[in-house]
XYZ file of C-alpha atoms in Angstrom:
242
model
C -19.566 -22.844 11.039
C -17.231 -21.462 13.546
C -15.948 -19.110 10.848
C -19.474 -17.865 9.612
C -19.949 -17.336 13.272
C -17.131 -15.377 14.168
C -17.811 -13.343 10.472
C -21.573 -12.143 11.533
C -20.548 -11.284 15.199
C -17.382 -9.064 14.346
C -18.410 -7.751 11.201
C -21.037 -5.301 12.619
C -18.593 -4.569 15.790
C -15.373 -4.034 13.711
C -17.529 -1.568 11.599
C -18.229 0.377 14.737
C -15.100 0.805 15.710
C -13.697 1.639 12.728
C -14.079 3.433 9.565
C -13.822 0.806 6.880
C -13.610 1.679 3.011
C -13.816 -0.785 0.580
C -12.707 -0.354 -3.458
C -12.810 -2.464 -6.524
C -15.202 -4.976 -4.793
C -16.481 -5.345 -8.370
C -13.238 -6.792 -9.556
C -13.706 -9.782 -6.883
C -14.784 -12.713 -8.762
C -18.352 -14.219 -6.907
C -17.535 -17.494 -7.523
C -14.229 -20.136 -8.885
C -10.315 -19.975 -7.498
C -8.748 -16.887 -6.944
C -5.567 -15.632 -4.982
C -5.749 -12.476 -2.932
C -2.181 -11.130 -2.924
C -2.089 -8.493 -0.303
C 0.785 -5.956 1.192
C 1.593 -6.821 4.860
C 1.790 -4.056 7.409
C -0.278 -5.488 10.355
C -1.719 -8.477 12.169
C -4.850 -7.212 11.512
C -4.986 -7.580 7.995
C -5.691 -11.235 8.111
C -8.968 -9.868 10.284
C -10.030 -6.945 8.053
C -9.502 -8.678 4.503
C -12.019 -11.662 5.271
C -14.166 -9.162 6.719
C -15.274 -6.743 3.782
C -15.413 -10.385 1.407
C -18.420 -12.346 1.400
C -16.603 -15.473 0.212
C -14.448 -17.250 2.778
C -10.457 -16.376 2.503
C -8.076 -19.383 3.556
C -4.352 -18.570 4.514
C -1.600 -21.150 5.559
C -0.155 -21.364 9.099
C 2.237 -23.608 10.588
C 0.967 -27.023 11.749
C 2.135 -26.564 14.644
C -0.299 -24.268 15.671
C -2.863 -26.960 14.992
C -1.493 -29.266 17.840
C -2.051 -27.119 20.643
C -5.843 -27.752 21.698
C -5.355 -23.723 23.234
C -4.209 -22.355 19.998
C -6.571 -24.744 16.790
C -9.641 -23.404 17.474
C -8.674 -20.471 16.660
C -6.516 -21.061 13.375
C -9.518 -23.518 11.593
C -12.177 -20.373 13.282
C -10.169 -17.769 11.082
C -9.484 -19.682 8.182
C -6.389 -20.956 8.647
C -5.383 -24.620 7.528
C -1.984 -26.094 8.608
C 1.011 -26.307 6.136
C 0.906 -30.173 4.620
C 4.034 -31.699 6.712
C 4.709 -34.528 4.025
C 7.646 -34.134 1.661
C 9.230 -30.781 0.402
C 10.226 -27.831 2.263
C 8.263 -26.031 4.135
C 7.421 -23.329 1.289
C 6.670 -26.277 -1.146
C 4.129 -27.678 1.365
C 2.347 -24.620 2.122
C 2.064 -24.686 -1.813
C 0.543 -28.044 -1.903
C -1.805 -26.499 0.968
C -2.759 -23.776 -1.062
C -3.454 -25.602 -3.919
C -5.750 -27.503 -2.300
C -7.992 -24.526 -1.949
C -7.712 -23.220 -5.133
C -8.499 -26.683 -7.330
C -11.595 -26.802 -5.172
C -12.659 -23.544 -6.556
C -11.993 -21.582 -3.027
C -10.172 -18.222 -2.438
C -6.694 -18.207 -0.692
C -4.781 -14.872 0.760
C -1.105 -14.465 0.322
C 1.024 -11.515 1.574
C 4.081 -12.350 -1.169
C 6.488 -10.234 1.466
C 6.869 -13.131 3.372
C 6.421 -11.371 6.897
C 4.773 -7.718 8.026
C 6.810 -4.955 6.498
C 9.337 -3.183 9.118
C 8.471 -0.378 8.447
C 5.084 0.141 6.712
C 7.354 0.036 2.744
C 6.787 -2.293 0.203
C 9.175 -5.201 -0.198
C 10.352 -7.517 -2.567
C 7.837 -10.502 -3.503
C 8.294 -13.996 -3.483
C 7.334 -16.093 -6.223
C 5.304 -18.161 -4.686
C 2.591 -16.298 -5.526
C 3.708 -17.089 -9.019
C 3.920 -20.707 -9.086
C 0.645 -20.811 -7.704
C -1.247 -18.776 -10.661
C 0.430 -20.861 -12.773
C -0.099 -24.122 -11.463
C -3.919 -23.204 -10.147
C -4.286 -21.450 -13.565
C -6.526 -18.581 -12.068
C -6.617 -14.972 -11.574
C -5.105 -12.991 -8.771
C -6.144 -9.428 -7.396
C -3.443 -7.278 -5.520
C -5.142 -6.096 -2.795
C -4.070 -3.076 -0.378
C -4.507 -2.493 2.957
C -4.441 1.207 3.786
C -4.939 2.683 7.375
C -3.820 -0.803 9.002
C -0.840 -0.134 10.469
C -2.110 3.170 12.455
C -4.872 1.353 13.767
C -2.563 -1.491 14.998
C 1.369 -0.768 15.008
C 3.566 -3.642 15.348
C 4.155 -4.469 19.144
C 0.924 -2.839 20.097
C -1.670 -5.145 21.181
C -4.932 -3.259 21.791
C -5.717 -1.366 18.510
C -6.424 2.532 17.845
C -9.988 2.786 17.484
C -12.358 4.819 15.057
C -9.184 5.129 12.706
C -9.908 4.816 8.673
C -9.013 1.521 6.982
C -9.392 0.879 3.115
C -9.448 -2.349 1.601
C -8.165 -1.493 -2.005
C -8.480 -4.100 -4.711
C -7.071 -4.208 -8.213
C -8.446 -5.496 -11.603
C -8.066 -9.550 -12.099
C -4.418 -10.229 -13.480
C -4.379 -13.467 -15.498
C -1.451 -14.867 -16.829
C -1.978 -17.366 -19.282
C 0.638 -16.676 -21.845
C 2.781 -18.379 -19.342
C 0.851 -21.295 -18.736
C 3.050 -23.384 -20.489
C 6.568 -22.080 -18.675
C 5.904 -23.319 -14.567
C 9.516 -23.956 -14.240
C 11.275 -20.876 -15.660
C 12.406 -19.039 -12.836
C 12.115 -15.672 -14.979
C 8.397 -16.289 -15.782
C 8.467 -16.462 -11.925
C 10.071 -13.491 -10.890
C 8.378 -11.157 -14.024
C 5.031 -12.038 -12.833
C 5.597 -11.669 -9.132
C 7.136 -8.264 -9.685
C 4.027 -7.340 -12.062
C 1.852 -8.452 -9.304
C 3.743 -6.143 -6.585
C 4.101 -3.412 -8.820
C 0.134 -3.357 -9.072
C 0.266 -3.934 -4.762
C 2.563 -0.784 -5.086
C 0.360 1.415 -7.270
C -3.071 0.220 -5.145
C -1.315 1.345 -1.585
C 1.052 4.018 -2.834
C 3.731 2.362 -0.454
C 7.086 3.096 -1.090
C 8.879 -0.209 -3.197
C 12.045 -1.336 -1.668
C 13.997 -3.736 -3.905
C 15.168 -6.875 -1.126
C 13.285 -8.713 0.848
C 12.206 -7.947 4.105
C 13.704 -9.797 7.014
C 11.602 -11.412 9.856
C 11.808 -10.316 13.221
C 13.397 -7.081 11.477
C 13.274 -4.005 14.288
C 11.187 -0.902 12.987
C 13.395 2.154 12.377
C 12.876 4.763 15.278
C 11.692 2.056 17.848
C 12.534 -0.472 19.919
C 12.640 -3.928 19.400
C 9.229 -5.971 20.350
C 9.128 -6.924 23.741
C 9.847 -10.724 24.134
C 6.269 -11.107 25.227
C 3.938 -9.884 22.103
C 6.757 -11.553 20.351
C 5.269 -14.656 21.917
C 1.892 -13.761 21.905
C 2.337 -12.803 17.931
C 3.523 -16.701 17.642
C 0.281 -18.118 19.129
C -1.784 -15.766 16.909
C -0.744 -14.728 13.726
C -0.961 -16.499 11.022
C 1.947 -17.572 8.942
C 2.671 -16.289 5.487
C 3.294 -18.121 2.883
C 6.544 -17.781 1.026
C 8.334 -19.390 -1.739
């Protein structure tokens, strides 16, 4: 309910404040699993991608945040369910997580970076992304965020109002030919890259071939300040990565 809530009060405000674009809505399935696989160039992505869908988007975040009474309210208000702590690493149980979602029939966001790009490029996926299509056996949209990162920088906490955001998303890829080949770490990797070539041609972001590093210091500025590097901890969620 808290969710719903927190949906019908912001949505009308965020609209004020900003100017919000929305493409390929019609390519959003109404109904059954899907994975949102977005680029990652600000915190407020995770606010602005749940707030042009009518369906409800679920991310992962650490379970951790879930055992703070300050900090849970917030994570189950926005979406968020904690990583599963039984068994695995920590990227195979925010795939059992996810998973979850999907074989109930629910929609689940991704960024396949890993962690908010540097430097507002496009890095190199991780398959997670992958194993998850395959395993969940349902689409997956590529979906770009545009305008993000000038309306909230990295390190800044109180956002740039009235600037232009669009929320860009791409035709349903299914991948069903590979149904049958889970395991093979080239399936993987071919579909993930297909997947961020799409997120590439959606946001017109610049592809850099590694992966990006967390924590990593944006070119031509100074490192974050210890404190929104704190206050980031409490409040943004944690991407999933495999």
């Amino acid at each position: 309910m808290t969710y719903w809530l927190l949906k019908v009060i912001l949505t009308p405000v965020l609209r004020f404040l900003f100017h919000i674009k929305v493409e390929g809505m019609e390519n959003m399935p109404t109904e059954g699993p899907v994975i949102l696989a977005s680029n990652h160039v600000s915190f407020s992505d995770s606010i602005f991608l749940p707030l042009v869908l009518r369906r409800r988007v679920t991310f992962v975040a650490k379970a951790e945040y879930f055992e703070d009474k300050k900090t849970a309210w917030f994570f189950r208000a926005v979406g968020q369910i904690p990583i599963k702590r039984e068994g695995g690493s920590a990227s195979q149980r925010a795939l059992a997580s996810a998973k979850e979602v999907l074989d109930n029939g629910g929609v689940f966001g991704i960024y396949p970076e890993g962690t908010r790009s540097p430097d507002g490029q496009l890095y190199k996926g991780h398959t997670g992304v992958a194993r998850l299509a395959l395993q969940c056996r349902c689409p997956v949209l590529a979906v770009a965020m545009i305008g993000t990162r000038e309306a909230q920088p990295i390190g800044q906490v109180k956002p740039n109002f009235f600037m232009p955001i669009t929320v860009r998303f791409s035709d349903a890829m299914r991948f069903d030919r590979f149904y049958d080949r889970q395991d093979d770490p080239l399936v993987l990797r071919q579909i993930t890259d297909e997947i961020m070539f799409s997120l590439r041609e959606q946001s017109g972001q610049t592809y850099v071939n590694r992966y990006a590093k967390r924590g990593e210091a944006v070119e031509g500025a100074g490192a974050e300040s210890s404190a929104v590097v704190a206050a980031r901890r409490v409040s943004a969620p944690a991407a999933m990565s495999a």
